[in-house]
Coordinates of C-alpha atoms in Angstrom, one line a residue:
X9 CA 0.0 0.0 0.0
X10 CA 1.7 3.3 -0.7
X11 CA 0.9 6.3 1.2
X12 CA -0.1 9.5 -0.7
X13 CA -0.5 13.5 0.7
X14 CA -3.3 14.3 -2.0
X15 CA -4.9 11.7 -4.6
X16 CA -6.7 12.5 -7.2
X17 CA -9.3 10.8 -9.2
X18 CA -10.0 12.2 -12.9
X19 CA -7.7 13.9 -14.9
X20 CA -9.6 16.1 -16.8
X21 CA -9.1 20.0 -15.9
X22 CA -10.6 19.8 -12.0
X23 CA -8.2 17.3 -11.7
X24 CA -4.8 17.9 -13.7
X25 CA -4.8 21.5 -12.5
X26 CA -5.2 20.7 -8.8
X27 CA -2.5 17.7 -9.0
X28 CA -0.4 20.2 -10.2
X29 CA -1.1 22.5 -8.1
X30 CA -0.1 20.3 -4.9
X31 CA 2.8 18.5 -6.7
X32 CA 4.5 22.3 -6.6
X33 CA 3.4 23.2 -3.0
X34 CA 6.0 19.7 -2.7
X35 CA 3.3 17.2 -1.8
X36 CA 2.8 13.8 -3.0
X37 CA 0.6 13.3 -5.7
X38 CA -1.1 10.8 -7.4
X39 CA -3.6 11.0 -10.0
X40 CA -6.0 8.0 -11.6
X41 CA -7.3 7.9 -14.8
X42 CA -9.7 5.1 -16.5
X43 CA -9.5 6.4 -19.9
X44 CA -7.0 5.3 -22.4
X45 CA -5.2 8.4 -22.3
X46 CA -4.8 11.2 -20.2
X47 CA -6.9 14.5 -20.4
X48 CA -10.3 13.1 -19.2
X49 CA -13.4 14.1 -20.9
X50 CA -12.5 17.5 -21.5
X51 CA -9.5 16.4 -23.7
X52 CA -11.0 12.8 -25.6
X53 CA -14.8 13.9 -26.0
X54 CA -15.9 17.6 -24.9
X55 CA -14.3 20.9 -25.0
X56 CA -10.9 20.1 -26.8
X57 CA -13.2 18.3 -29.5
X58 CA -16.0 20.2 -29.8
X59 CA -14.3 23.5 -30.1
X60 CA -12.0 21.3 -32.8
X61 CA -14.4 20.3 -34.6
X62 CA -16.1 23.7 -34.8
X63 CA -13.0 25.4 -35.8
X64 CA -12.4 22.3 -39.1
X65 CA -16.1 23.1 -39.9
X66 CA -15.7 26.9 -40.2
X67 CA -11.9 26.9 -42.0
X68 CA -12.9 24.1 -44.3
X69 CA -16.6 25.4 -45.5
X70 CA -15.4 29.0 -45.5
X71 CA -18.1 30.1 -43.5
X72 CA -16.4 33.4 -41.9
X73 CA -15.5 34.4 -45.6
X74 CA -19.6 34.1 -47.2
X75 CA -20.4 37.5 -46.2
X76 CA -18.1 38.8 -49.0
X77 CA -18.1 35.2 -51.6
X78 CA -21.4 34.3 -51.0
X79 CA -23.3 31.2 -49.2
X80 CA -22.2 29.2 -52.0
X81 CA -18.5 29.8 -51.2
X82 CA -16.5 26.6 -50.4
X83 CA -13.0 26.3 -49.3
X84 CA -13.0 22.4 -49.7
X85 CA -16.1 21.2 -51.8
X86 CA -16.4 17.8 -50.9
X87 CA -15.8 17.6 -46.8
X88 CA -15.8 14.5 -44.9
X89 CA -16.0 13.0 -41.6
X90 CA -12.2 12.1 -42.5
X91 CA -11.5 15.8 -42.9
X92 CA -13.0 16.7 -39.5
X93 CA -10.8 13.4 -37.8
X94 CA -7.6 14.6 -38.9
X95 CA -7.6 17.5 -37.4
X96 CA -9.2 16.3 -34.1
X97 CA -6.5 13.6 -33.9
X98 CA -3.7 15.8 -34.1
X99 CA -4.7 18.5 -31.8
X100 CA -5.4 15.5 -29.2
X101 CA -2.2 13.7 -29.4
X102 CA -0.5 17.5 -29.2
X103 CA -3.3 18.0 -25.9
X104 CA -1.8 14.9 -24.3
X105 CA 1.2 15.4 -24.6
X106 CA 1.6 18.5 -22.8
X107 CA -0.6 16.9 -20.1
X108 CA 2.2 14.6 -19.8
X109 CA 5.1 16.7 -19.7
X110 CA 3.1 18.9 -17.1
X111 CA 2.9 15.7 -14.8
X112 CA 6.3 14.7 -15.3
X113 CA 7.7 17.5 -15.0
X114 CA 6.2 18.4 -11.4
X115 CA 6.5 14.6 -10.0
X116 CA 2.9 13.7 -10.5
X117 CA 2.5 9.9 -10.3
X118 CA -0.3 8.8 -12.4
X119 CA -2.0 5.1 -12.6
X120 CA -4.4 4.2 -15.5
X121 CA -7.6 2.4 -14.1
X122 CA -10.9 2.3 -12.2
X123 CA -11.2 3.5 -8.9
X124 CA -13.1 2.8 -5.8
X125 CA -13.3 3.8 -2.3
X126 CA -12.5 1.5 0.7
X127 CA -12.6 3.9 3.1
X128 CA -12.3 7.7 3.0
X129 CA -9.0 7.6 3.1
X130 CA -8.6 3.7 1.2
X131 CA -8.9 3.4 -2.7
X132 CA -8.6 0.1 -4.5
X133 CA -7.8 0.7 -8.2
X134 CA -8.0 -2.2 -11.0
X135 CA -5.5 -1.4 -13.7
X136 CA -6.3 -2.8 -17.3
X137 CA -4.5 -5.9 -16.8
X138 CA -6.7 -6.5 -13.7
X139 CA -4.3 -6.1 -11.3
X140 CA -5.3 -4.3 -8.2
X141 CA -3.6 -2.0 -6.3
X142 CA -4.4 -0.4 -3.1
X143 CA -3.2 3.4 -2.5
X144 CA -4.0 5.7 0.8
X145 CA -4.1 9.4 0.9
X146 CA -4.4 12.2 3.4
X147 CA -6.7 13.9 0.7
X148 CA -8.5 12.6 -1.8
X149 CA -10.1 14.8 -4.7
X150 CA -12.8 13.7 -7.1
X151 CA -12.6 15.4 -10.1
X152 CA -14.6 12.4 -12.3
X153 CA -16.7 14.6 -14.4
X154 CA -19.6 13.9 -16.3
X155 CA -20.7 11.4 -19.1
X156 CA -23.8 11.5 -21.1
X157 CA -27.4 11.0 -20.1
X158 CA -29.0 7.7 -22.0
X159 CA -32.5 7.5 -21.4
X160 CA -34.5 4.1 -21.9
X161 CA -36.2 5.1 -24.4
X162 CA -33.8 6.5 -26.9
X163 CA -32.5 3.3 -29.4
X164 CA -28.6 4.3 -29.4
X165 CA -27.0 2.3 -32.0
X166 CA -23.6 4.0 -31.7
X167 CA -23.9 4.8 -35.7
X168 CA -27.1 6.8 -36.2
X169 CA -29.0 7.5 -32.9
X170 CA -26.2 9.3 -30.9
X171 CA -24.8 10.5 -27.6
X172 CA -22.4 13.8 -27.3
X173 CA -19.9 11.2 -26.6
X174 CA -20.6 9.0 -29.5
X175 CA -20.5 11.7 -32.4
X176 CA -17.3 12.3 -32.8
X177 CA -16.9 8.7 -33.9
X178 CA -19.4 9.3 -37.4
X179 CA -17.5 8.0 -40.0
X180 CA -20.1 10.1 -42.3
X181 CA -21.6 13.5 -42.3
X182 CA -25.7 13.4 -42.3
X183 CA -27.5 15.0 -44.5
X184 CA -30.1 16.0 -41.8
X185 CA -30.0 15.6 -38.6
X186 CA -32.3 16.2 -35.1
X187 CA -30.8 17.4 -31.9
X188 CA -32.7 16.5 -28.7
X189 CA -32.2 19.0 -26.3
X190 CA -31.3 22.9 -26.9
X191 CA -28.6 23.3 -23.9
X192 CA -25.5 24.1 -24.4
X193 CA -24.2 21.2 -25.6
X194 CA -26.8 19.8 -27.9
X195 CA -26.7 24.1 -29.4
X196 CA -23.0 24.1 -29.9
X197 CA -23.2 20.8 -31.9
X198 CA -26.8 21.9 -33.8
X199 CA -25.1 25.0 -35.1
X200 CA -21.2 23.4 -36.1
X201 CA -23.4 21.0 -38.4
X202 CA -25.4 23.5 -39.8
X203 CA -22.6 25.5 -41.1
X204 CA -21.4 22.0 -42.6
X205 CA -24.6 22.2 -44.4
X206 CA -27.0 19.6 -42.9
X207 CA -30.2 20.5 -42.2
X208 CA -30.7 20.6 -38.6
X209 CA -33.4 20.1 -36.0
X210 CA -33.4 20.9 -32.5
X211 CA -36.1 20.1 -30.0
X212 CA -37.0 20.7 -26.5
X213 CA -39.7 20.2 -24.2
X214 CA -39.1 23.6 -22.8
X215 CA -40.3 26.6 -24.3
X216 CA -36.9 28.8 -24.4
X217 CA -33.1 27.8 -24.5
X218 CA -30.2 28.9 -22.8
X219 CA -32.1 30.8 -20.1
X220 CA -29.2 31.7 -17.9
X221 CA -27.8 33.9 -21.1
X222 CA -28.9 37.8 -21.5
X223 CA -32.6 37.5 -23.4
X224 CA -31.7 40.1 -26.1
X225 CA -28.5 38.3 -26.8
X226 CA -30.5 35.1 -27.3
X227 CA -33.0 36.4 -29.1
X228 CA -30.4 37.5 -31.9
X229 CA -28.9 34.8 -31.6
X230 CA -32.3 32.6 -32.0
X231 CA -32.8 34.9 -35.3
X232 CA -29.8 34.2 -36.7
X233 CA -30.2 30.3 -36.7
X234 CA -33.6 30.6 -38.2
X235 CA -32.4 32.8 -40.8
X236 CA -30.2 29.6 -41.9
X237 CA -33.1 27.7 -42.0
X238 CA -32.2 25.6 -38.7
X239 CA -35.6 24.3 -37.1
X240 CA -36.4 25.3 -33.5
X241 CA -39.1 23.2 -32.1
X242 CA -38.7 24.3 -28.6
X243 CA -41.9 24.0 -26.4
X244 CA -42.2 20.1 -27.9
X245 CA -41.3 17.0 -26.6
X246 CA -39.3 13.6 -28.6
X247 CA -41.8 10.7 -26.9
X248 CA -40.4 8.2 -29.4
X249 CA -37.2 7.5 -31.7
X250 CA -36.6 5.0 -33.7
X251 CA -34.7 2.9 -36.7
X252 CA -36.5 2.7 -39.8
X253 CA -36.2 -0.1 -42.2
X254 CA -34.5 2.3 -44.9
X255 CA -31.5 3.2 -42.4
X256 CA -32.9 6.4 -41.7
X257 CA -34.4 7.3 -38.1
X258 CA -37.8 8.8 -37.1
X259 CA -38.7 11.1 -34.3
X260 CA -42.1 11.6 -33.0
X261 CA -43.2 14.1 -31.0
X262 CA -45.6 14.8 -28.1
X263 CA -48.6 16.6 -30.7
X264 CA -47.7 13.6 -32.9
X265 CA -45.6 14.8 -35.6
X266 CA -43.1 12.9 -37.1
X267 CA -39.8 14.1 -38.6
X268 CA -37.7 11.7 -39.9
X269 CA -33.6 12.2 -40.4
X270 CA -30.4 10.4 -41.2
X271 CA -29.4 10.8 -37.8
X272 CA -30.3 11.6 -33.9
X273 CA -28.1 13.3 -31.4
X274 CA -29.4 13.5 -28.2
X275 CA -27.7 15.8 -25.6
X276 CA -30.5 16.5 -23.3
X277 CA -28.2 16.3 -20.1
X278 CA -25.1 14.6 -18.0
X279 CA -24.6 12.7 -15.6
X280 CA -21.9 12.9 -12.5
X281 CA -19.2 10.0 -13.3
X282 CA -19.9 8.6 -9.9
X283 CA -21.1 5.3 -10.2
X284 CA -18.5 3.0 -9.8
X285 CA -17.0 5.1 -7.3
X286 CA -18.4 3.2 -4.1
X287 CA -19.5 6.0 -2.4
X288 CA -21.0 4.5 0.3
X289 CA -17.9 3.3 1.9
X290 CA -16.4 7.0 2.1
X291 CA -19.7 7.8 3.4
X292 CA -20.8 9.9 0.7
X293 CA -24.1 10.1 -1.7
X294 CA -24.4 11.4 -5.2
X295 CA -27.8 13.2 -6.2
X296 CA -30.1 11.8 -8.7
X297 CA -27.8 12.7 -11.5
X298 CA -24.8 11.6 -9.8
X299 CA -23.4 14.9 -8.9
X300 CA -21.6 16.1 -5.5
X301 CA -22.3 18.4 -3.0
X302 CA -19.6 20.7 -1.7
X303 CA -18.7 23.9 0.1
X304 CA -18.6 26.4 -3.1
X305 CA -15.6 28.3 -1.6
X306 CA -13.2 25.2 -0.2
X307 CA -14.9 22.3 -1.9
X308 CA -14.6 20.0 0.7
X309 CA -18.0 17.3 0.6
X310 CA -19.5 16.1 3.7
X311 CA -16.7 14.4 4.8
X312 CA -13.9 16.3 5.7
X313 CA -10.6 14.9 3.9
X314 CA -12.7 14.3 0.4
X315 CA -13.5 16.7 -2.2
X316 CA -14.8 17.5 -5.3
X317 CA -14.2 19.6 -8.3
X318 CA -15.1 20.3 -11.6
X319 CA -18.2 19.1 -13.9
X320 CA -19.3 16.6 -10.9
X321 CA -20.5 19.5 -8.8
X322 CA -22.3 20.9 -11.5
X323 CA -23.5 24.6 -13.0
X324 CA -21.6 26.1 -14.6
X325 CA -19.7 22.8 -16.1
X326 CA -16.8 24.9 -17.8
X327 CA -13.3 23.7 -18.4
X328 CA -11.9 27.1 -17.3
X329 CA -14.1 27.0 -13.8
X330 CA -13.1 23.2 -13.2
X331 CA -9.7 24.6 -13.7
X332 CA -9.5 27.1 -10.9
X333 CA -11.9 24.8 -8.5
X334 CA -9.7 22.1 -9.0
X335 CA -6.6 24.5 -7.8
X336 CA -8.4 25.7 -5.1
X337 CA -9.9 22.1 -3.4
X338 CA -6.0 21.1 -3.8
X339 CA -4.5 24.0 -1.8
X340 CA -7.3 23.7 1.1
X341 CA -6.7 19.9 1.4
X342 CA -3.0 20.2 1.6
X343 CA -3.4 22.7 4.5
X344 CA -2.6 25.7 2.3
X345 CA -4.7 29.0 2.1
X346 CA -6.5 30.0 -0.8
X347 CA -7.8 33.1 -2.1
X348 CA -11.3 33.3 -3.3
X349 CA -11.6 34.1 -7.2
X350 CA -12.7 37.0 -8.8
X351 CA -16.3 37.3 -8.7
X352 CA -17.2 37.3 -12.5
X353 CA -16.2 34.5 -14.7
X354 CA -16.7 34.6 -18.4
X355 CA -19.2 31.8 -19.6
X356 CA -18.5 30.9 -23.4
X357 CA -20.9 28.8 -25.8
X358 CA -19.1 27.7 -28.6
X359 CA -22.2 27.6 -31.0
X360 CA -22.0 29.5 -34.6
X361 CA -21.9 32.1 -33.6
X362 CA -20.4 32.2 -30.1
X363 CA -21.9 33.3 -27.4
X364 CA -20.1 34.7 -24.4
X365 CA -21.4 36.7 -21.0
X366 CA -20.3 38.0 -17.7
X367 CA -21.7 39.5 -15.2
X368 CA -25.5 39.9 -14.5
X369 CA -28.1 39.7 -17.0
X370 CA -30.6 42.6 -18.1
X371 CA -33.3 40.0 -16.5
X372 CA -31.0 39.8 -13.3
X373 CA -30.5 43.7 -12.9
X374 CA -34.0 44.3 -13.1
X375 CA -35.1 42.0 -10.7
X376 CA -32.5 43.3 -8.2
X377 CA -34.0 46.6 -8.8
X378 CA -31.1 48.5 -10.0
X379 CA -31.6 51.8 -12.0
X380 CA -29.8 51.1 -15.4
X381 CA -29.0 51.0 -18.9
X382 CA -27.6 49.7 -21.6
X383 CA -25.0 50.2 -24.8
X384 CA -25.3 48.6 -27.7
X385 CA -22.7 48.1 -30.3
X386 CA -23.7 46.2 -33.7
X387 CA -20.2 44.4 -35.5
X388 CA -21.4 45.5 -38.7
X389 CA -20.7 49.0 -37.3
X390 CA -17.2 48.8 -36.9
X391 CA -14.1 48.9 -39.7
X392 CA -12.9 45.6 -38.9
X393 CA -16.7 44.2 -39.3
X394 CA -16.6 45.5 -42.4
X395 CA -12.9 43.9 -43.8
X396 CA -14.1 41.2 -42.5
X397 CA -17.4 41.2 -44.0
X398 CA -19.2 40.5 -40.4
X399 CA -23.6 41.0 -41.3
X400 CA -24.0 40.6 -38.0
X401 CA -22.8 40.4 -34.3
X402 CA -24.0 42.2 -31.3
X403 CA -22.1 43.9 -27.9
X404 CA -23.8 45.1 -25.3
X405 CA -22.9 46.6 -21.8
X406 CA -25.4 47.4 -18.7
X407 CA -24.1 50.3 -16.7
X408 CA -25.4 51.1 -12.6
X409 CA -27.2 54.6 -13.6
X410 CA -26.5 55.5 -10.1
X411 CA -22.5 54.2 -10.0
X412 CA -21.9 54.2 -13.7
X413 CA -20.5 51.0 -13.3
X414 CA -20.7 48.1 -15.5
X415 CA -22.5 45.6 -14.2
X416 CA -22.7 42.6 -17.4
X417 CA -21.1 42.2 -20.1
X418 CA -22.7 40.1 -23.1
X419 CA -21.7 39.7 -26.8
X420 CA -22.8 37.2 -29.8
X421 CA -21.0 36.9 -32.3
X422 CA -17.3 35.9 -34.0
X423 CA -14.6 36.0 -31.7
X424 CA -17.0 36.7 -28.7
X425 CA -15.7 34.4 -26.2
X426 CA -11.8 36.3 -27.1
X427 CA -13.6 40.0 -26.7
X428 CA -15.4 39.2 -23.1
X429 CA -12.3 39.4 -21.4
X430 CA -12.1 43.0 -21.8
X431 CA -15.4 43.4 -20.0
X432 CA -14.4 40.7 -17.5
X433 CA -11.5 43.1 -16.5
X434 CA -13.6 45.9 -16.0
X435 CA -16.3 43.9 -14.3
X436 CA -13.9 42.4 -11.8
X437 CA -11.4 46.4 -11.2
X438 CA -15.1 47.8 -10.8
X439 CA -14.7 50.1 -13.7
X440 CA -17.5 53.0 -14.9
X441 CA -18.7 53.6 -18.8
X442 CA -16.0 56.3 -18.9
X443 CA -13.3 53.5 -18.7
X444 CA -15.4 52.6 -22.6
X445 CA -15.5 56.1 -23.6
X446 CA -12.2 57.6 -22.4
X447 CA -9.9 54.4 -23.2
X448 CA -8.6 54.4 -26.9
X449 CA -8.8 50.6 -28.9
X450 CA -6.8 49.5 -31.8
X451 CA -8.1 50.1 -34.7
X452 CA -9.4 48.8 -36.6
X453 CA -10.6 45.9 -34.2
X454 CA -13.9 44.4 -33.5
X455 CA -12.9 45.3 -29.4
X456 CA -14.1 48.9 -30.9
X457 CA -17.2 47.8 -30.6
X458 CA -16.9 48.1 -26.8
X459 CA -16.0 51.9 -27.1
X460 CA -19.1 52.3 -29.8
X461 CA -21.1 50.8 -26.5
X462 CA -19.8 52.5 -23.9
X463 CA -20.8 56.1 -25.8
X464 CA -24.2 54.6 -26.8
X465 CA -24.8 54.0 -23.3
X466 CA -23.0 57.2 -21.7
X467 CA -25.3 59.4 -24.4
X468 CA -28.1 58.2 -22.8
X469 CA -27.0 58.4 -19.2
X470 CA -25.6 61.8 -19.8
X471 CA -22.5 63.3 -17.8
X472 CA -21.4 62.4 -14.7
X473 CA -22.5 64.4 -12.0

């Protein structure tokens, strides 16, 4: 049995970061890993791939280049699901192999296999060859993450009728397609297929999408996918799916209508990686979708040595939050203060186009009852919108009326999870609108469109008194 200062389980961001992090406070570290490689999910199956694969779609169609060419523009005429692999694979073994380095380099052990508690302090772990070892450890951290939801009810057949997980594996690009669930994930994928021209479907019992996003931004946002002809059947529920004889699938929903489509993705949740875990002897419980509960400013779980980090604890599920919760649960459990974050993070949804927010919400100020209002700045209205031939795009600021101070940041649009940051900054150094109309941008830059904001809303607030 070897004896370890911190262990952690996962290797994804939660994980990796807060290994790291105790390996240079000079603590032993070990981290486990069941997948193949490591990197976790957010390396072999979510962000890195996703945001891959979004990238291959755009370069190869030449979609940021049809405002001046023309929807029929084409960098590559014939694109495959080859095309999309070869880049995926290649950024993933380049991933990895920094993940590597980074554990090397600071001393961070790492077994591959599946891990289970004993104790709170006891893990057994059965490596691939079905050996088992048994490792103890002053700390342990979960950092496990999530894997897909699979309902009863949905057929998956791992070729047409698809988890998040499983589409990265097509070996052929649909001609049509229906998304189950309009979150974040089942949006981002919706919209990188669309640009790759297959006629899309998303559906959703709820009414809206993506409620925790600025309405205004949303609403563009909505517009824009249904001016591409994308259908939004939110408000409607998938009762049925299915495999039809022909090799195409068929979706009904809860008024009865059918749509039928080469192939089904459904991304209507996650669940906590938890399962195998053993809980129970650590004397912990996972909810109902197999997530953790934890102290949101140590995360430390119910029992005192053990905690948790990353997607497994749930909202808001982002690589760069895992990151810093991850660095944070490690400090605490080796015994070492740390600092509580900035307040505002920057929430990005890779979709076409991106969406990215910080701060409060136009919905959130006015239920808080703060005087306000708001700057608007259009992409089409700056120089670099125009070079780059940008027809649409949309920046807007809320500003305290009493304090002047920005209060949320929210833009849709290309490069809007890049241009947030600048907002973020101003958010976190509690800056005023006349940071916007005083400061001076490059030029020409779409970050103009910040300074175009700023004056629309310091016209209407007038001069500071």
């Amino acid at each position: 049995m070897t004896q370890y200062d911190l262990v952690v389980v996962g290797s994804g961001p939660a994980g990796r970061r807060g290994a790291i992090q105790a390996a240079k406070l000079g603590k032993k570290v070990l981290v486990i890993e069941q997948g193949k490689r490591v990197g976790g999910v957010s390396v072999h199956t979510g962000t890195i791939p996703s945001k891959t694969l979004r990238e291959t779609a755009l370069n190869l169609t030449g979609w940021r280049e049809r405002g001046f060419y023309g929807r029929a523009y084409r960098v590559k005429q014939e694109i495959s699901a080859d095309d999309l692999r070869r880049r995926l694979l290649i950024t993933l073994d380049h991933e990895v192999e920094v993940l590597e380095h980074q554990f090397a380099r600071n001393r961070v052990h790492n077994i591959r296999g599946k891990a289970s508690f004993l104790d709170p302090q006891r893990l057994e772990i059965i490596k691939d060859d079905g050996e088992r070892v048994e490792v103890t450890a002053t700390s342990i951290l979960l950092a496990v993450g999530t894997k897909p939801f699979r309902p009863d009810y949905i057929p998956f057949d791992h070729k047409s009728i698809l988890d998040s997980d499983e589409l990265l594996e097509i070996t052929d690009l649909p001609r049509s397609m229906v998304v189950i669930g309009a979150g974040v994930i089942g949006i981002e994928y919706a919209t990188i297929f669309s640009a790759l021209d297959t006629a899309v479907t998303v559906i959703d019992p709820k009414s809206t999408m993506l409620d925790f996003i600025d309405k205004e931004i949303v609403e563009d946002f909505t517009y824009q996918l249904r001016d591409r002809n994308m259908k939004l059947m939110l408000g409607q529920k998938a009762t049925k799916v299915e495999k039809l004889a022909d090799g195409k699938c068929s979706v009904t929903l809860d008024n009865g209508r059918i749509i039928n489509c080469e192939m089904v993705l459904f991304a209507a949740g996650r669940m906590g990686a938890t399962d195998t875990l053993n809980l129970a002897a650590a004397g912990l419980e996972a909810d109902s979708r197999g997530r953790l509960s934890v102290n949101p400013e140590t995360f430390q779980t119910s029992v005192p040595n053990i905690y948790a980090a990353g997607d497994v604890v749930g909202f808001p599920s982002l690589a760069s939050t895992s990151m810093e919760q991850g660095r944070i649960a490690a400090r605490v459990a080796v015994g070492v203060i740390a600092k509580e974050p900035p307040k505002y993070f920057p929430y990005g949804i890779y979709a076409v186009p991106e969406i990215s927010t910080c701060g409060l919400t136009e919905e959130e100020v006015k239920e808080r009852g703060i005087p306000y209002e708001c700057g608007i700045a259009r992409f089409r209205e700056t120089s670099r919108g125009h070079i780059m031939g940008l027809d649409s795009g949309l920046l807007k600021m809320i500003f305290s009326l009493k304090t002047r101070r920005l209060l949320g940041v929210h833009i849709v649009g290309e490069g809007a999870t890049e241009l947030v940051h600048i907002g973020q900054a101003v958010l976190n150094l509690k800056g005023t609108v006349e940071y916007f109309v005083e400061n001076t941008f490059n030029y020409p830059t779409l970050a103009e469109a910040y300074k175009i904001a700023g004056l629309d809303a310091s016209n209407r607030m007038g001069e500071p008194k």
